[in-house]
RNA sequence: GACCCGUUAGCUCAGUCGGUAGAGCAACUCCCUUUUAAGGAGUGGGCCCUAGGUUCGAAUCCUAGACGGGUCACCA
């Protein structure tokens, strides 16, 4: 569709009547765009700027329907209120021209509204020469007139004036089937939003959810903070980082995989309730629940424990559901998820047996666990510690079965390097994860605040890296250990995956459907193509070429000039 | 990273046995002053994802690659 022709930038049509250039570098080389550009030019010739400034938004369509609902109730042959004058603005989505009159549907952020315009009620000649000929689906217009009701009972604006607000030179996808190509939907999200109203609804919903989460924590006395996105040591999670380079300092930096260690430094500094809503970056695979950049909230609450966090999390869900007026039971694919609080709480090892069906003796024995995993066709590293074996068992046999929101509590300590040990059972971390629809949504725990224990845990992670080649094991962060050395109040902290939460609440099953611009490979089509040449005369002037009607290759548009060149070539 | 599926007009899609490109919508030229995916008549529009190969002949068969979707692995 686009080809790059950097040296050309005038807007004069070539001898074939084509407008090769728009903007500075792009050429629009298809008939629809050419047609639309020439319409924009014809508007200019008529003294109408196709891109006028200082247009104000008209009455929102929702207000139009509310405000003029009375017109429908009028007791008259023709239901209308000519005394009113109202202006609507929006993008044309449908046009139905019937000779000397036309209907169109225009869309603003609230939805569609119908307008009616005809030859006799617009200025002399305007309908035939401008409105009918030069306005088309995709254009944004401003319509002024009075409300009336059509024969089929639809409240409609009868136009006395119809102006262009912005001329679209790209055609919209087909009106009935719309846009279904996933690739275009993600790459050109704006088109997806124009053609698929539910997409806009999802992202409006996402915005509201984030806003409510923010308000909830502010109302509970939490302070929103921003910590670095570029870390000298990747920390706070087990994940592979993106690496970048800081020229001025001459050092590599890691895009953050989690804000945890910085937020806890703030707790040491005396901020007793903090939260951060922002992006994390992980250099890992992509699928329906993973995007390389994703959004989470992490919050840290001094003088509280993980039981308080679970209660706070339930309160947060209740708050979101109440504010959004969502029913407590939501459909998610073929699942029904019951969000009634309190959520179920099941200890980790108990979940292995009662939910996962793992025999009790296997659930607590490293060797038996490994054997059991192998029996079930799962590859495992023989050096795994009991906690890691249990984590494998959990992922395999439990996670997918947790449909209704469920807190899994009391995790093995060796897979919880940042959480506090339980005083009675030092093999257990005072930690929980929240699952729903078979997916992990949140992770929270009593923060480890013993600096020497923290140092040993980092060391154990480094050792695990040695032993099992775990690339995602944590790095030693001595500065963080030093911070803990100054004393951190007993604190509980939690992270919630915002993207996944939005998926659950909007019944979307791909993370790409809740991220406005999901990660995509570069698009080949936008790169410069090799020069095309006419098959007969070898002409490489792009604007004089057209593709062959059948088969491959290009030919000159101007056949006479082509023949002349071919002759000269023979000499 | 592995496997499966897809890529044809601006969009949504057909394309039979390998015989040289089709529909609907959109566009263009007409008709039409209350339509609802408006309707009617006509016209134009294709590097069939790319590069090789087989063949007299490839959208179609084979190989490699690009991009997208899905499943698995990894992860949140």
XYZ file of C-alpha atoms (C1' of nucleotides) in Angstrom:
647
model
C 0.000 0.000 0.000
C 2.784 2.394 0.887
C 6.036 2.907 -0.864
C 8.733 5.269 0.197
C 9.770 7.960 -2.255
C 11.785 10.399 -0.186
C 12.674 12.969 -2.830
C 9.103 13.787 -3.952
C 6.896 16.051 -1.933
C 4.694 18.199 -4.177
C 0.967 17.624 -4.370
C 0.619 18.122 -8.128
C -0.932 15.157 -9.915
C 1.249 13.425 -12.514
C 0.179 13.210 -16.196
C -1.936 10.182 -15.319
C -3.829 12.243 -12.747
C -2.373 10.420 -9.758
C -1.384 12.062 -6.525
C 1.787 10.209 -5.689
C 2.679 11.895 -2.430
C 1.084 12.738 0.805
C 3.045 14.043 3.693
C 6.777 13.732 3.271
C 7.618 10.152 2.548
C 4.572 8.036 1.891
C 2.998 7.290 -1.427
C -0.539 6.038 -1.599
C -0.713 3.893 -4.655
C -4.178 2.500 -4.766
C -7.253 3.637 -6.615
C -9.395 4.278 -3.521
C -6.856 6.551 -1.918
C -6.213 8.348 -5.202
C -9.930 8.924 -5.566
C -10.221 10.295 -2.063
C -7.192 12.570 -2.378
C -8.686 14.052 -5.510
C -11.932 14.642 -3.611
C -10.018 16.533 -0.958
C -8.450 18.596 -3.742
C -11.865 19.281 -5.253
C -13.038 20.545 -1.867
C -10.101 22.942 -1.852
C -11.020 24.112 -5.356
C -14.491 24.892 -4.037
C -12.924 27.031 -1.330
C -13.509 24.431 1.387
C -10.616 23.362 3.579
C -10.882 19.577 4.024
C -9.003 19.935 7.319
C -10.435 23.051 8.967
C -9.244 24.317 12.337
C -11.242 25.376 15.386
C -14.108 22.934 15.072
C -15.849 22.359 18.366
C -17.540 19.097 19.260
C -21.271 19.089 18.686
C -23.919 17.743 20.999
C -22.978 14.187 22.039
C -25.189 11.657 20.275
C -26.388 10.229 23.595
C -27.537 13.696 24.649
C -29.247 14.216 21.291
C -31.371 11.124 21.894
C -32.138 12.127 25.484
C -32.803 15.800 24.792
C -35.074 15.311 21.797
C -36.883 12.163 22.906
C -40.038 14.290 23.117
C -40.111 14.657 19.322
C -41.062 10.990 19.115
C -44.109 11.694 21.271
C -45.410 14.614 19.184
C -48.947 14.176 17.946
C -48.568 15.213 14.334
C -48.285 13.741 10.847
C -44.689 14.818 10.636
C -42.902 14.510 13.944
C -40.343 17.312 14.011
C -39.322 20.418 15.920
C -38.137 22.974 13.401
C -37.685 25.609 16.087
C -34.647 23.734 17.377
C -31.145 24.068 15.971
C -28.571 21.497 17.005
C -25.102 20.552 15.787
C -23.717 17.013 15.767
C -20.172 15.924 14.913
C -18.950 12.473 14.023
C -17.474 10.057 11.541
C -19.694 8.894 8.671
C -20.191 5.125 8.943
C -23.035 4.550 6.452
C -24.444 6.593 3.562
C -27.652 5.895 1.690
C -28.168 8.298 -1.191
C -31.608 8.356 -2.839
C -31.370 10.847 -5.629
C -32.084 14.242 -4.204
C -31.993 13.174 -0.566
C -29.674 11.105 1.559
C -29.380 9.467 4.950
C -26.114 8.896 6.751
C -25.119 7.522 10.119
C -22.426 9.398 11.939
C -20.599 8.109 14.990
C -19.111 9.949 17.937
C -17.659 8.483 21.122
C -21.178 7.719 22.384
C -22.427 5.906 19.313
C -24.286 6.237 16.041
C -26.869 8.854 15.116
C -28.680 9.282 11.820
C -28.641 12.494 9.785
C -30.766 13.392 6.766
C -29.818 15.894 4.090
C -31.400 16.823 0.783
C -31.021 19.145 -2.191
C -33.588 21.735 -1.166
C -32.613 22.319 2.464
C -28.889 22.818 1.916
C -27.462 25.954 0.239
C -27.962 26.172 -3.553
C -25.838 23.593 -5.376
C -24.187 22.331 -2.180
C -25.973 18.998 -2.157
C -25.290 18.052 -5.759
C -21.711 19.313 -5.949
C -20.350 18.871 -2.447
C -22.352 16.780 -0.012
C -23.379 14.041 -2.428
C -20.131 13.911 -4.409
C -17.340 14.622 -1.981
C -18.472 13.367 1.438
C -18.130 9.641 1.985
C -17.867 6.914 4.565
C -14.929 7.558 6.879
C -15.073 11.356 6.712
C -15.700 13.302 9.890
C -18.468 15.892 9.478
C -20.373 18.555 11.359
C -24.138 18.517 10.792
C -26.493 21.283 11.874
C -30.274 21.150 11.695
C -33.404 20.203 13.570
C -34.598 16.908 15.021
C -37.320 14.846 13.365
C -38.567 11.290 13.350
C -38.451 9.188 10.182
C -41.222 6.978 8.885
C -39.584 4.022 10.559
C -39.536 5.877 13.872
C -35.853 6.805 14.141
C -34.928 10.129 15.711
C -32.832 11.856 13.052
C -31.196 15.217 12.396
C -32.594 17.080 9.375
C -29.586 19.024 8.109
C -29.630 22.697 7.152
C -25.860 22.628 6.982
C -23.293 19.873 6.529
C -19.561 20.616 6.757
C -16.427 18.569 6.434
C -14.398 18.376 9.638
C -11.705 15.987 8.470
C -11.411 14.264 5.108
C -10.370 10.608 5.339
C -8.251 9.552 2.376
C -8.020 5.935 3.485
C -11.132 3.810 2.916
C -12.707 2.014 5.867
C -13.166 -1.764 5.849
C -16.449 -3.178 4.672
C -19.452 -2.061 6.685
C -21.116 -5.415 7.305
C -18.312 -7.845 8.045
C -16.090 -5.092 9.397
C -12.458 -5.758 10.194
C -11.627 -9.293 11.327
C -7.994 -9.663 10.300
C -6.231 -10.057 13.671
C -2.983 -8.715 12.345
C -4.515 -5.432 11.133
C -6.612 -5.187 14.281
C -3.478 -5.190 16.453
C -1.179 -3.221 14.182
C -3.752 -0.557 13.321
C -5.690 -0.473 16.572
C -7.403 2.803 15.581
C -9.092 0.958 12.684
C -10.088 -1.814 15.049
C -11.647 0.792 17.341
C -13.507 2.474 14.485
C -14.887 -0.799 13.139
C -15.393 -2.850 16.335
C -17.211 -0.863 19.033
C -16.709 -3.577 21.658
C -12.957 -2.999 21.419
C -13.378 0.577 22.538
C -15.646 -0.633 25.339
C -12.964 -3.016 26.570
C -10.392 -0.262 26.777
C -12.811 2.154 28.409
C -13.423 -0.598 30.948
C -9.701 -1.084 31.416
C -9.253 2.611 32.069
C -12.052 2.570 34.631
C -10.607 -0.486 36.399
C -7.168 1.128 36.690
C -8.751 4.339 37.884
C -10.789 2.486 40.520
C -7.757 0.571 41.757
C -5.868 3.837 42.114
C -8.745 5.477 43.969
C -9.186 2.441 46.236
C -5.593 2.557 47.412
C -5.573 6.336 47.775
C -8.737 6.068 49.866
C -6.976 3.506 52.068
C -4.133 5.881 52.769
C -1.635 4.513 50.245
C 0.774 6.852 48.472
C 1.402 6.414 44.743
C 5.075 6.476 43.819
C 7.235 6.030 40.718
C 10.403 4.001 40.966
C 13.038 3.365 38.271
C 12.188 1.522 35.074
C 15.910 1.016 34.374
C 17.618 -1.124 36.974
C 21.329 -1.778 37.539
C 20.418 -5.270 38.815
C 17.220 -6.993 37.680
C 15.262 -7.953 40.759
C 11.947 -8.592 42.430
C 10.949 -11.548 40.267
C 12.298 -14.589 38.498
C 12.491 -13.533 34.863
C 14.819 -12.769 31.989
C 15.286 -9.009 31.565
C 15.675 -6.737 28.572
C 19.106 -5.146 28.550
C 19.855 -1.634 27.384
C 22.902 0.616 27.646
C 23.345 3.971 29.284
C 25.972 5.828 27.281
C 26.699 8.643 29.721
C 27.410 6.290 32.599
C 28.909 3.611 30.393
C 26.855 0.878 32.057
C 24.233 -1.643 31.053
C 20.774 -1.245 32.522
C 17.932 -3.732 32.797
C 14.344 -2.790 32.083
C 12.603 -3.604 35.295
C 11.053 -7.012 35.740
C 9.327 -5.850 38.946
C 9.370 -2.734 41.166
C 9.435 -4.754 44.392
C 12.922 -4.083 45.707
C 12.601 -0.322 45.197
C 9.208 -0.145 46.860
C 10.581 -1.999 49.877
C 13.486 0.464 50.066
C 10.778 3.130 50.407
C 9.258 1.180 53.261
C 12.657 1.203 54.959
C 12.643 4.960 54.373
C 9.410 5.359 56.275
C 6.682 5.282 53.620
C 4.349 2.897 55.391
C 1.785 2.403 52.614
C 2.886 2.805 48.996
C 1.740 1.553 45.632
C 2.909 1.766 42.043
C 0.895 1.020 38.917
C 3.168 0.675 35.942
C 4.786 -1.513 33.339
C 7.122 -4.455 33.858
C 9.240 -5.894 31.069
C 10.154 -9.527 30.685
C 12.213 -10.917 27.851
C 10.253 -14.124 27.467
C 7.805 -15.862 25.193
C 4.541 -14.330 24.070
C 1.174 -16.030 24.107
C -2.398 -15.433 25.110
C -1.458 -14.450 28.649
C 2.018 -12.997 28.129
C 3.128 -9.748 26.533
C 6.749 -8.573 26.923
C 5.510 -5.426 28.630
C 2.629 -5.751 31.019
C 1.055 -3.706 33.760
C 0.903 -4.536 37.418
C 0.142 -2.837 40.673
C 2.396 -3.540 43.595
C 1.565 -2.255 47.032
C 3.356 -2.457 50.385
C 1.653 -2.055 53.727
C 3.722 -1.665 56.877
C 2.474 -3.084 60.187
C 0.186 -5.469 58.320
C 0.415 -9.127 57.373
C -0.601 -11.299 54.449
C -3.971 -12.056 56.026
C -4.661 -8.312 55.981
C -3.647 -8.303 52.311
C -6.101 -11.042 51.429
C -8.872 -9.085 53.141
C -7.784 -5.881 51.353
C -7.779 -7.760 48.040
C -11.325 -8.988 48.640
C -12.375 -5.445 49.537
C -10.758 -4.211 46.321
C -12.750 -6.722 44.254
C -15.962 -5.792 46.057
C -15.232 -2.114 45.398
C -14.526 -2.621 41.677
C -17.602 -4.813 41.221
C -19.816 -2.312 43.045
C -18.485 0.735 41.193
C -18.763 -0.968 37.797
C -22.116 -2.478 38.756
C -20.944 -5.927 37.693
C -22.870 -9.046 38.688
C -20.977 -11.231 41.167
C -20.947 -14.123 38.735
C -19.191 -13.427 35.451
C -18.994 -15.573 32.370
C -15.458 -16.209 31.195
C -15.425 -18.311 28.050
C -17.165 -21.532 29.023
C -16.568 -20.868 32.723
C -18.751 -19.184 35.308
C -16.669 -17.357 37.891
C -18.253 -16.502 41.231
C -16.579 -13.425 42.717
C -18.555 -13.485 45.957
C -16.260 -12.681 48.880
C -14.658 -14.012 50.984
C -12.675 -16.063 48.485
C -11.688 -19.662 49.254
C -8.367 -20.170 51.050
C -6.428 -23.416 50.633
C -2.888 -24.090 51.903
C -0.436 -25.004 49.145
C 0.319 -28.631 50.114
C -3.341 -29.283 50.888
C -4.237 -27.968 47.421
C -1.872 -30.519 45.859
C -3.810 -33.396 47.395
C -7.401 -32.144 47.632
C -7.557 -30.196 44.370
C -4.713 -31.714 42.376
C -5.337 -35.327 43.420
C -1.641 -35.854 44.203
C -1.163 -38.687 46.755
C -0.356 -37.296 50.206
C 3.011 -39.060 50.483
C 4.044 -37.744 47.046
C 3.098 -34.161 47.857
C 5.707 -33.843 50.586
C 8.542 -36.005 49.278
C 11.119 -34.766 46.792
C 12.011 -38.121 45.206
C 8.424 -39.367 45.071
C 7.369 -36.056 43.614
C 9.945 -36.253 40.845
C 8.951 -39.846 40.129
C 5.272 -38.898 40.057
C 5.941 -36.045 37.620
C 7.907 -38.375 35.358
C 5.151 -40.976 35.511
C 2.843 -38.283 34.186
C 5.135 -37.502 31.291
C 6.586 -34.285 32.658
C 10.273 -33.602 32.224
C 11.935 -32.510 35.449
C 15.445 -31.665 36.495
C 16.649 -34.199 39.105
C 18.409 -31.454 41.091
C 15.177 -29.665 41.985
C 14.560 -29.066 45.668
C 11.297 -30.173 47.285
C 9.744 -26.712 46.929
C 10.438 -26.619 43.198
C 9.080 -30.143 42.796
C 5.923 -29.075 44.621
C 5.680 -26.021 42.378
C 5.843 -28.317 39.335
C 3.105 -30.493 40.822
C 1.021 -27.407 41.511
C 1.380 -25.977 37.992
C 0.533 -29.321 36.473
C -2.308 -30.580 38.632
C -3.818 -27.662 40.545
C -3.568 -24.297 38.793
C -5.917 -25.035 35.909
C -8.617 -26.250 38.293
C -8.844 -23.027 40.300
C -11.829 -21.421 38.579
C -13.505 -19.356 41.297
C -11.157 -16.893 43.011
C -9.009 -18.888 45.416
C -6.147 -17.879 47.693
C -3.469 -20.535 47.833
C -1.490 -19.945 51.036
C 1.704 -21.066 52.781
C 4.120 -21.559 49.886
C 7.352 -23.568 50.069
C 10.126 -21.253 51.221
C 12.620 -22.119 48.461
C 10.353 -20.788 45.708
C 9.625 -17.640 47.735
C 12.981 -15.919 48.052
C 11.602 -12.562 49.132
C 9.012 -13.618 51.672
C 9.235 -14.104 55.403
C 9.551 -17.549 56.949
C 6.779 -18.849 59.123
C 7.981 -18.917 62.752
C 6.499 -22.335 63.519
C 7.428 -23.980 60.215
C 10.520 -22.406 58.672
C 10.000 -24.416 55.469
C 6.891 -22.386 54.737
C 6.656 -18.821 53.514
C 3.932 -16.511 54.812
C 2.658 -16.034 51.339
C -0.406 -16.438 49.125
C -1.289 -16.319 45.461
C -4.739 -15.552 44.112
C -6.011 -17.659 41.204
C -9.112 -17.392 39.055
C -10.126 -19.010 35.782
C -7.068 -21.224 36.161
C -4.696 -18.265 36.069
C -2.578 -16.521 38.643
C -3.814 -12.992 39.242
C -2.029 -11.832 42.392
C 0.895 -12.733 44.623
C 1.376 -11.403 48.138
C 3.359 -12.138 51.262
C 4.852 -10.962 54.484
C 8.050 -9.319 53.400
C 11.314 -10.786 54.517
C 12.921 -8.068 56.640
C 15.820 -10.027 58.171
C 18.818 -8.736 56.186
C 21.000 -11.772 56.852
C 18.243 -14.199 55.877
C 17.700 -12.119 52.712
C 21.405 -12.384 51.937
C 21.278 -16.162 52.336
C 18.193 -16.391 50.080
C 19.866 -14.401 47.324
C 22.845 -16.734 47.669
C 20.577 -19.775 47.418
C 19.105 -18.336 44.225
C 22.584 -17.853 42.825
C 23.404 -21.451 43.762
C 20.208 -22.666 42.064
C 21.382 -20.836 38.979
C 24.584 -22.903 39.128
C 22.904 -26.213 39.882
C 19.984 -26.220 37.490
C 20.983 -23.551 34.980
C 17.940 -21.543 35.941
C 18.443 -18.358 33.929
C 15.621 -16.684 35.755
C 16.892 -17.147 39.282
C 17.404 -13.898 41.162
C 20.592 -11.887 41.247
C 22.380 -10.884 44.420
C 21.390 -7.324 45.268
C 23.730 -6.144 48.031
C 22.308 -2.638 48.033
C 18.924 -4.078 48.865
C 20.435 -6.203 51.642
C 22.083 -3.034 52.966
C 18.728 -1.246 52.935
C 17.179 -4.045 54.972
C 20.154 -3.699 57.314
C 18.750 -0.344 58.395
C 15.567 -2.054 59.566
C 12.279 -2.504 57.734
C 9.043 -2.514 59.660
C 7.039 -5.745 59.416
C 5.394 -5.258 56.040
C 3.126 -7.167 53.724
C 3.290 -6.606 49.969
C 1.297 -7.760 46.977
C 1.301 -7.537 43.201
C -1.746 -7.835 40.969
C -1.556 -8.381 37.204
C -3.735 -5.668 35.730
C -3.897 -7.075 32.194
C -5.119 -10.453 33.388
C -7.589 -8.869 35.766
C -9.001 -6.822 32.875
C -9.198 -10.014 30.793
C -11.298 -11.679 33.493
C -13.623 -8.732 33.950
C -14.130 -8.095 30.217
C -14.302 -11.740 29.100
C -11.294 -11.414 26.824
C -9.085 -14.445 26.288
C -5.980 -12.938 24.767
C -3.809 -10.402 26.547
C -3.498 -8.686 23.148
C -7.162 -7.816 23.381
C -6.648 -5.811 26.560
C -3.401 -4.081 25.530
C -3.926 -1.207 23.100
C -0.767 -1.818 21.107
C 0.444 -5.373 21.764
C 3.961 -6.413 20.814
C 4.229 -7.395 17.133
C 7.029 -8.292 14.778
C 8.005 -5.501 12.384
C 5.708 -5.161 9.410
C 7.544 -5.980 6.183
C 5.132 -4.083 3.961
C 6.162 -0.687 5.305
C 9.765 -1.077 4.258
C 11.058 0.220 0.969
C 10.534 -2.140 -1.926
C 13.113 -2.715 -4.662
C 12.631 -0.470 -7.678
C 10.021 -1.717 -10.106
C 10.624 -1.397 -13.804
C 8.459 -1.464 -16.926
C 8.757 -4.793 -18.695
C 8.856 -3.166 -22.132
C 11.037 -0.075 -21.818
C 12.723 -0.541 -18.448
C 11.316 2.713 -17.077
C 11.833 2.845 -13.291
C 9.908 6.062 -12.644
C 7.395 4.745 -10.122
C 4.701 7.282 -10.832
C 4.593 6.305 -14.524
C 4.104 2.603 -13.780
C 1.115 0.436 -13.125
C 1.013 -3.239 -12.172
C 0.333 -5.730 -14.919
C -3.346 -6.622 -15.165
C -2.528 -10.290 -15.341
C 0.552 -11.995 -14.100
C 3.550 -10.265 -12.620
C 5.552 -7.131 -13.243
C 4.850 -3.538 -14.194
C 4.097 -1.560 -17.338
C 4.063 2.118 -18.248
C 0.780 3.967 -17.858
C 1.583 6.110 -20.902
C 1.866 3.512 -23.675
C 3.011 6.003 -26.352
C 5.889 7.335 -24.270
C 6.802 3.765 -23.400
C 7.005 2.734 -27.072
C 9.199 5.764 -27.754
C 11.560 4.861 -24.925
C 11.682 1.231 -26.074
C 12.657 2.422 -29.550
C 15.421 4.643 -28.176
C 16.672 1.750 -26.087
C 17.102 -0.334 -29.274
C 19.274 2.363 -30.846
C 11.910 -22.853 20.486
C 8.526 -27.185 18.269
C 4.085 -28.467 15.699
C -0.738 -27.259 13.183
C -3.640 -23.644 10.323
C -3.887 -19.195 7.432
C -2.070 -15.269 3.714
C -6.273 -14.187 -3.376
C -9.405 -6.790 -5.166
C -9.717 -1.415 -0.113
C -12.717 -5.105 3.282
C -15.180 -10.110 3.975
C -14.441 -14.398 1.327
C -14.984 -18.321 -3.070
C -11.615 -20.512 -6.512
C -13.465 -27.944 -8.470
C -8.807 -32.362 -11.488
C -2.810 -27.988 -12.386
C -5.452 -24.983 -17.977
C -4.013 -18.593 -16.962
C -8.978 -14.527 -11.578
C -14.532 -14.635 -9.081
C -18.715 -12.832 -5.631
C -20.743 -9.389 -1.999
C -19.719 -4.767 0.081
C -16.688 -0.417 -1.222
C -15.150 2.907 -5.668
C -16.542 5.215 -10.508
C -20.899 6.731 -14.319
C -26.205 6.951 -14.301
C -31.690 6.479 -12.067
C -34.007 7.347 -7.350
C -36.692 13.198 -1.781
C -38.058 8.951 4.598
C -33.535 4.974 3.935
C -31.831 1.016 7.889
C -26.129 -3.960 5.302
C -31.456 1.055 1.072
C -32.683 -0.367 -4.140
C -31.903 -0.596 -9.771
C -28.510 -0.350 -14.476
C -23.509 -0.139 -16.137
C -17.864 0.349 -15.566
C -13.111 -0.015 -13.578
C -10.064 -2.433 -9.959
C -5.225 -8.271 -8.805
C 3.195 -8.899 -8.041
C -3.043 -14.659 -5.986
C 2.688 -13.005 0.873
C 8.117 -13.676 -1.012
C 12.054 -16.583 -3.435
C 13.240 -20.977 -5.757
C 11.613 -25.817 -7.961
C 8.411 -29.506 -10.765
C 5.485 -28.854 -15.369
C 4.038 -27.410 -22.129
C 1.328 -24.687 -18.279
C 1.137 -23.158 -10.983
C -3.365 -19.058 -6.932
C -3.522 -24.547 -6.988
C 1.846 -29.419 -6.343
C 7.086 -29.402 -3.803
C 11.163 -26.733 -0.913
C 12.777 -22.580 1.848
C 11.505 -17.977 4.046
C 8.224 -13.690 5.958
C 4.006 -12.267 8.744
C -0.433 -13.603 11.552
C -3.528 -17.089 14.471
C -3.703 -21.559 17.503
C -1.532 -25.696 20.525
C 2.685 -27.110 23.428
C 7.191 -25.652 26.152
C 8.826 -21.342 29.334
C 6.717 -17.503 32.232
C 3.069 -13.464 35.261
